[in-house]
mmCIF file of C-alpha atoms in Angstrom:
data_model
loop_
_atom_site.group_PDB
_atom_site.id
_atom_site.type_symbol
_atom_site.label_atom_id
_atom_site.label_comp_id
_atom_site.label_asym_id
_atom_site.label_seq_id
_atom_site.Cartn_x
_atom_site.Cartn_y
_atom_site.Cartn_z
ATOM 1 C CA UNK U 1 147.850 -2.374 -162.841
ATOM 2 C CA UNK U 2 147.910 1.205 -162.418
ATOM 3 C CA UNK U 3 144.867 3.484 -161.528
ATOM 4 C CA UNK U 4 142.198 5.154 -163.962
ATOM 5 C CA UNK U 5 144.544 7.649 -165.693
ATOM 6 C CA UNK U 6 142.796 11.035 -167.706
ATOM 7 C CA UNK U 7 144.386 13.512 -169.771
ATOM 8 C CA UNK U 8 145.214 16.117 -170.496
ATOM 9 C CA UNK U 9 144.762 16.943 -166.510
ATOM 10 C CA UNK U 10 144.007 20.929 -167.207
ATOM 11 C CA UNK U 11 142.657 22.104 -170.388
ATOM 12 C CA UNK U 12 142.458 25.766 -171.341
ATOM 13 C CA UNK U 13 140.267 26.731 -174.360
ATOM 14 C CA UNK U 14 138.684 29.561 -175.973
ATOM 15 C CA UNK U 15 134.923 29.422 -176.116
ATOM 16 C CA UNK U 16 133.853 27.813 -179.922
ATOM 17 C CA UNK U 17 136.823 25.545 -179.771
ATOM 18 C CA UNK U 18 136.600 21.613 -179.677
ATOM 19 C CA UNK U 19 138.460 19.147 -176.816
ATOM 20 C CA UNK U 20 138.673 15.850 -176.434
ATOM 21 C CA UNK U 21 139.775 14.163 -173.226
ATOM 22 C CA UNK U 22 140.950 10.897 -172.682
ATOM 23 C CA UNK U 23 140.291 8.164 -170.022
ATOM 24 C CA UNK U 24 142.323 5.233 -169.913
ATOM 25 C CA UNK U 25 140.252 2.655 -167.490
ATOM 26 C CA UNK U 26 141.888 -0.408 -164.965
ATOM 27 C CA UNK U 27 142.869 -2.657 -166.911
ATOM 28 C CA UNK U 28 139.790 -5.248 -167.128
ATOM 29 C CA UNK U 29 137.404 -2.967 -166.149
ATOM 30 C CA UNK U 30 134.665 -3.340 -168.524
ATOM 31 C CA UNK U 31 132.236 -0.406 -167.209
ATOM 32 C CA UNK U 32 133.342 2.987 -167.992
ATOM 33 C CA UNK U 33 131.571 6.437 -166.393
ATOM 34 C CA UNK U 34 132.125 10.121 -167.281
ATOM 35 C CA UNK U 35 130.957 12.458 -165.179
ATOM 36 C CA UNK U 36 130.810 16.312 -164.510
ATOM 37 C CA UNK U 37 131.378 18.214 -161.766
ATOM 38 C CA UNK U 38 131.091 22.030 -161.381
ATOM 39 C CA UNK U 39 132.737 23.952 -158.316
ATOM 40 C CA UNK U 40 131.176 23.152 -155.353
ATOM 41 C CA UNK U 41 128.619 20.857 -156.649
ATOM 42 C CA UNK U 42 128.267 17.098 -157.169
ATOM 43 C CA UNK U 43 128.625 14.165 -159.851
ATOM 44 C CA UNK U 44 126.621 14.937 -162.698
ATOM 45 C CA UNK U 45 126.393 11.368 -164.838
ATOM 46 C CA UNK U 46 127.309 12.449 -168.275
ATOM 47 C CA UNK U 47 127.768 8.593 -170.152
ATOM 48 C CA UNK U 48 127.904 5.165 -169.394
ATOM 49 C CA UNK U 49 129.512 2.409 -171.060
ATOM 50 C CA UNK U 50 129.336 -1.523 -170.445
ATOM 51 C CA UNK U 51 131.039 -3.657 -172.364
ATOM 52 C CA UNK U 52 129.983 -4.306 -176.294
ATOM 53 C CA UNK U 53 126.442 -2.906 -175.362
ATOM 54 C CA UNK U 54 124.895 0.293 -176.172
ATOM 55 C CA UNK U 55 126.320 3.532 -174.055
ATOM 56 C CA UNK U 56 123.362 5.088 -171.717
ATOM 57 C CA UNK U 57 123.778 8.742 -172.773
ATOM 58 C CA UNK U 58 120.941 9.685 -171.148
ATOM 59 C CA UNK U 59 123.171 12.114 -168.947
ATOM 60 C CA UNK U 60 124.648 13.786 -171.992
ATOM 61 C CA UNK U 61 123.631 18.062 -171.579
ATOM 62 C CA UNK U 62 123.253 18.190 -175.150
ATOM 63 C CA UNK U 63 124.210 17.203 -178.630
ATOM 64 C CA UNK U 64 127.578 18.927 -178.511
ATOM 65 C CA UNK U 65 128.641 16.569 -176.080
ATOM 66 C CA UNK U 66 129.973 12.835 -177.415
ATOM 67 C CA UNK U 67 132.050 10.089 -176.376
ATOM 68 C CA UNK U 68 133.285 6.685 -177.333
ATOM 69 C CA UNK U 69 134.953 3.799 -176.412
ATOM 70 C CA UNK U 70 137.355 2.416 -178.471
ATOM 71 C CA UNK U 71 138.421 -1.631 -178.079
ATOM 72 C CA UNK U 72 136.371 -1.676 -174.188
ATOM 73 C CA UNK U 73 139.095 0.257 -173.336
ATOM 74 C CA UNK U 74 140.053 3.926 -173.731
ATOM 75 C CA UNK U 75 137.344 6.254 -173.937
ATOM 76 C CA UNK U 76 137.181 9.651 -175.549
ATOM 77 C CA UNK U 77 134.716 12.580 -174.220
ATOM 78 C CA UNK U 78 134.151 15.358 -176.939
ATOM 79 C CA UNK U 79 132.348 18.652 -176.596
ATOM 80 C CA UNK U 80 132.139 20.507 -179.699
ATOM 81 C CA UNK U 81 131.500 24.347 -180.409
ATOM 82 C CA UNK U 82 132.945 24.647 -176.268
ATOM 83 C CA UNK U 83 130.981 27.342 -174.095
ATOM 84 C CA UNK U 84 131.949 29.083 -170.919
ATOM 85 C CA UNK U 85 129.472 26.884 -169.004
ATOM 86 C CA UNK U 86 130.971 23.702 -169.766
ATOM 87 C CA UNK U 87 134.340 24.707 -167.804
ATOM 88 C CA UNK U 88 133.999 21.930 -165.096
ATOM 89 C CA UNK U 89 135.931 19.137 -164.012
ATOM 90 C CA UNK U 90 135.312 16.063 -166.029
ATOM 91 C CA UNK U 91 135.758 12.937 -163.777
ATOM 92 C CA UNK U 92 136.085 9.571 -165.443
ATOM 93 C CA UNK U 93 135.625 6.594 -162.756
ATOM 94 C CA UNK U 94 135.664 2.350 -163.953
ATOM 95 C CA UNK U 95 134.377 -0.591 -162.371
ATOM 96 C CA UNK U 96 134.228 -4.110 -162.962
ATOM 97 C CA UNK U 97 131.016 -4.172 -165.078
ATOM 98 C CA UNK U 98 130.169 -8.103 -163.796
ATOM 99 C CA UNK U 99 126.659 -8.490 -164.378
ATOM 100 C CA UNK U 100 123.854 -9.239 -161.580
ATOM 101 C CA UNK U 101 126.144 -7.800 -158.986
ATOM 102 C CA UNK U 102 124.973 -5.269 -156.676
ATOM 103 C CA UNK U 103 126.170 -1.752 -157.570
ATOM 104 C CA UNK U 104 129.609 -1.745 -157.871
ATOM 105 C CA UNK U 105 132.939 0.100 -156.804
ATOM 106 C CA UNK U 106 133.675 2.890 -159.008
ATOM 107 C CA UNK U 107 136.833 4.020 -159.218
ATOM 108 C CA UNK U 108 137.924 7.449 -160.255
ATOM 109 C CA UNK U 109 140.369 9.013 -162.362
ATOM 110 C CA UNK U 110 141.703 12.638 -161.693
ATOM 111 C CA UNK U 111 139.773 14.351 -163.350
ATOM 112 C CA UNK U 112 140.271 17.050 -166.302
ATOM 113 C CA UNK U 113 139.933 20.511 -165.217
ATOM 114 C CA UNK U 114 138.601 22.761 -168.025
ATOM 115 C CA UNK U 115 138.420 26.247 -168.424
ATOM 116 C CA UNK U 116 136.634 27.945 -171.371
ATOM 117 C CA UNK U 117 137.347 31.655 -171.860
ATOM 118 C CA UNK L 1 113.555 16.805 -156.646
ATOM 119 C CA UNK L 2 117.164 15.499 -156.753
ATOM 120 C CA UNK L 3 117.292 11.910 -156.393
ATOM 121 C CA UNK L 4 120.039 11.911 -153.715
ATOM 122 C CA UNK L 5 119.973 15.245 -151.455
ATOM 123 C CA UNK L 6 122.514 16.159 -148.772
ATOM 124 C CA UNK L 7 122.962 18.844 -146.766
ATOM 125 C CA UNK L 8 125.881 21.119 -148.013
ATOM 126 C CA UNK L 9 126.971 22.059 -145.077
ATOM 127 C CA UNK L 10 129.506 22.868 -144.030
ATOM 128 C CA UNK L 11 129.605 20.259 -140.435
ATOM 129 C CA UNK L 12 132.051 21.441 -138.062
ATOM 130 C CA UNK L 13 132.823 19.472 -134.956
ATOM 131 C CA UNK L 14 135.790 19.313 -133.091
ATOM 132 C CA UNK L 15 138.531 16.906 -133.136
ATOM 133 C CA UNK L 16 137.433 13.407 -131.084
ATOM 134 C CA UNK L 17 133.530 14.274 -131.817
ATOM 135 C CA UNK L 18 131.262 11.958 -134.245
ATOM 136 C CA UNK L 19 130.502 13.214 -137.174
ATOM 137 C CA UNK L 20 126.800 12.226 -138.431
ATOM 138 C CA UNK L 21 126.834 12.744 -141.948
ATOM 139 C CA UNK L 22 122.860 12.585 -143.882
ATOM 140 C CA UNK L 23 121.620 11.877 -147.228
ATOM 141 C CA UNK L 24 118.092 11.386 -148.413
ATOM 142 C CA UNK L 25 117.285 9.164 -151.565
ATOM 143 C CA UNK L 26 114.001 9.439 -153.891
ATOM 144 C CA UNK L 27 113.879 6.431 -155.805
ATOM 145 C CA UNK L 28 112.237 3.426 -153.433
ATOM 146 C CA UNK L 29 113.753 1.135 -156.298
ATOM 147 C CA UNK L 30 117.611 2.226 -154.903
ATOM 148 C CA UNK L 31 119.409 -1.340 -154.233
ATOM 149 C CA UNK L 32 123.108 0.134 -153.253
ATOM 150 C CA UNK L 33 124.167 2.875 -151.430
ATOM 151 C CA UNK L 34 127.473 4.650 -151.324
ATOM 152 C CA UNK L 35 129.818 7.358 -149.326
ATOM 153 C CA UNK L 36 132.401 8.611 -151.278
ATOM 154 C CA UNK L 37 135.124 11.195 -149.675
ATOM 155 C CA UNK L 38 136.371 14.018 -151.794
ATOM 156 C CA UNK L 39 139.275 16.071 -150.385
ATOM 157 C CA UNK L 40 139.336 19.643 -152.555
ATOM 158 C CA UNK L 41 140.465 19.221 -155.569
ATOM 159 C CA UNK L 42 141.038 15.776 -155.725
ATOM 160 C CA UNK L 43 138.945 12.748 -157.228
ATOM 161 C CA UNK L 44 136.460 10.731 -155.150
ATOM 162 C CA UNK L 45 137.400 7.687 -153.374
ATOM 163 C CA UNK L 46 135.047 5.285 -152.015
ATOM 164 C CA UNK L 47 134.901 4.836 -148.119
ATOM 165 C CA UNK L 48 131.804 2.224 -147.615
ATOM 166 C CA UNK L 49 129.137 0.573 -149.631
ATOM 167 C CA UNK L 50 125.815 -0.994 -147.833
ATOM 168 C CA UNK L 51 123.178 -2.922 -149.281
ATOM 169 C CA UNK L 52 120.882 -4.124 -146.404
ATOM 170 C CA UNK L 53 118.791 -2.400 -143.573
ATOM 171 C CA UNK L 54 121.191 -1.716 -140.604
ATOM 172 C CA UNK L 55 124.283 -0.822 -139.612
ATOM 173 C CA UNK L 56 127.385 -1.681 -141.071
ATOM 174 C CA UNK L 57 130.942 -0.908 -139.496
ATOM 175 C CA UNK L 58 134.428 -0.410 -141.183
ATOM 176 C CA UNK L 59 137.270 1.573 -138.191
ATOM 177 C CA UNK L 60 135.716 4.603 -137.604
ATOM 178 C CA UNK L 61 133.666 4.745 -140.251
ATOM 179 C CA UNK L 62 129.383 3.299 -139.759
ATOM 180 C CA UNK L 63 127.310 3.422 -142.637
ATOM 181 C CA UNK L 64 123.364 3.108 -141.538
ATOM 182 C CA UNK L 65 120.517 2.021 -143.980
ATOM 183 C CA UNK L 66 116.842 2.748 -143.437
ATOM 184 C CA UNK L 67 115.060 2.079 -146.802
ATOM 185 C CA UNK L 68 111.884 2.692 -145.298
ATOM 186 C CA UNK L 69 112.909 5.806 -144.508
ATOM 187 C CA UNK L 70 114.776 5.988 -147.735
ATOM 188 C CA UNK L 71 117.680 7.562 -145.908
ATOM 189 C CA UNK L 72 121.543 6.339 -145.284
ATOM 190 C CA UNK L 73 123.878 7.951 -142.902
ATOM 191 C CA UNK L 74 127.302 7.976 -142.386
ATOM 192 C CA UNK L 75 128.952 8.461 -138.664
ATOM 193 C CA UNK L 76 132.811 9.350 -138.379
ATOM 194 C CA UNK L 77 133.669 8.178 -134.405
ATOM 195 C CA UNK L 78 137.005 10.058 -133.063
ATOM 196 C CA UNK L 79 136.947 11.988 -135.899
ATOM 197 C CA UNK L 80 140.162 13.603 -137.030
ATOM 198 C CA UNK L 81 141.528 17.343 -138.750
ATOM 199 C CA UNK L 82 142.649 14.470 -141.793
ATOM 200 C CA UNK L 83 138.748 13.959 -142.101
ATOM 201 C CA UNK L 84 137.918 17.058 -143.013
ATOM 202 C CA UNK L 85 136.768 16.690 -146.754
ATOM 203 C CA UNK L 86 133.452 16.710 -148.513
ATOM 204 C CA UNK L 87 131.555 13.714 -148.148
ATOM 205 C CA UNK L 88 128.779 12.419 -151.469
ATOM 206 C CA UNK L 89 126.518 9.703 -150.961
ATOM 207 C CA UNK L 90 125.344 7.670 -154.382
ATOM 208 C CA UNK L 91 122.655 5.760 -154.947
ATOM 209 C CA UNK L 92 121.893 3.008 -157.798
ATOM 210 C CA UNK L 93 119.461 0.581 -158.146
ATOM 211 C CA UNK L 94 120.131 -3.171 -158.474
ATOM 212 C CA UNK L 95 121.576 -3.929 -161.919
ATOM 213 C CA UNK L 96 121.640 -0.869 -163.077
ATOM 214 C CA UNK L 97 125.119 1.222 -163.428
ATOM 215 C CA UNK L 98 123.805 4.553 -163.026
ATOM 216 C CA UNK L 99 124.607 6.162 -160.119
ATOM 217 C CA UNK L 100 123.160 9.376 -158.927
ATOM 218 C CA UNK L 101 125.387 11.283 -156.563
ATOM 219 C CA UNK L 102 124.354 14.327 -154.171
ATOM 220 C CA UNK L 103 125.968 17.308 -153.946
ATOM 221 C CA UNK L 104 128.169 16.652 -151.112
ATOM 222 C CA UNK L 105 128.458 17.330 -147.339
ATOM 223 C CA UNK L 106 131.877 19.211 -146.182
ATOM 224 C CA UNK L 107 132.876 18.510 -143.039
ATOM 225 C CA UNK L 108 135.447 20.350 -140.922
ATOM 226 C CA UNK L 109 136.745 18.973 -138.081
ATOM 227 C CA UNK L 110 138.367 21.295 -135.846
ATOM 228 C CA UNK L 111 141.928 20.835 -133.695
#
């Protein structure tokens, strides 16, 4: 069906506050990515989901950053207690997720762009 | 050290020219390779993948693998004003999901 869908697509908060974003995958896509990008710099790997397994959080910046996936499907990215250097774009990308295949197509949502004042 | 590193740039060559895009790659274990373009302000969308030593051709578009090197390149032949983006090479190793992007190459080609 559609693309990877994300919302909301711009997100304006005051520093302190909580968000939540959504990503809503390709349908069948069992391997889910969030990512972070700041202006003018690259992907930084945030989380990684595959399937019924245990996320790799390993990219996670600290503990006020969470995220789950609910059903294999949509996935929620949290940051709590929001400071002014989280304002970034938050890109959430899927891919198949078959196992023993060669690194695999991600693709990418639009993105959240957040702001914290 | 970054595990993927490109040069930021910007390129600028003029409309018709290649384009020789660069990234280098730290991890000897890396299995898959990957350019991404990224026009500004949009999401990244995948242009060509290559897994083996060598050159592999897609249009205008050649990806080039050295793993001894532990370098991939991407050339742009006839390359056009609509090219003109930011370019990020990833890098994952073999059944593992986590890719590690660099920071991205702009490239401006030039009427």
């Amino acid at each position: 069906g559609a693309g990877v869908s994300q919302s909301p697509s711009n997100k304006v908060t005051e520093k302190g506050k909580d968000v939540e974003l959504r990503c809503d995958p390709i349908s069948g896509h069992t391997a889910l990515y969030w990512y972070r990008q700041s202006l003018g710099q690259g992907l930084e790997f945030l989380i990684y989901f595959q399937g019924n397994s245990a996320p790799d959080k390993s990219g996670l910046p600290s503990d006020r950053f969470s995220a789950e996936r609910t059903g294999g499907s949509v996935s929620t990215l949290t940051i709590q207690r929001t400071q002014q250097e989280d304002s970034a774009v938050y890109l959430c990308a899927s891919s198949l997720g078959a196992s023993g295949i060669r690194g695999e197509t991600q693709y990418f949502g639009p993105g959240t762009r957040l702001l914290v004042l | 050290q970054k595990e993927v590193e490109q040069n930021s740039g910007p390129l600028s060559v003029p409309e018709g020219a290649i384009a020789s895009l660069n990234c280098t790659y730290s991890d000897r274990g890396s299995q898959s390779f990957f350019w991404y373009r990224q026009y500004s302000g949009k999401s990244p969308e995948l242009i060509m993948s290559i897994y083996s030593n060598g050159d592999k051709e897609d249009g205008r578009f050649t990806a080039q693998l050295n793993k001894a090197s532990q370098y991939v390149s991407l050339l742009i032949r006839d390359s056009q004003p609509s090219d003109s983006a930011t370019y990020l090479c990833a890098v994952n190793m073999f059944n593992f999901n986590k890719f590690y992007f660099g920071s991205g190459t702009k490239l401006n080609v030039k009427p």
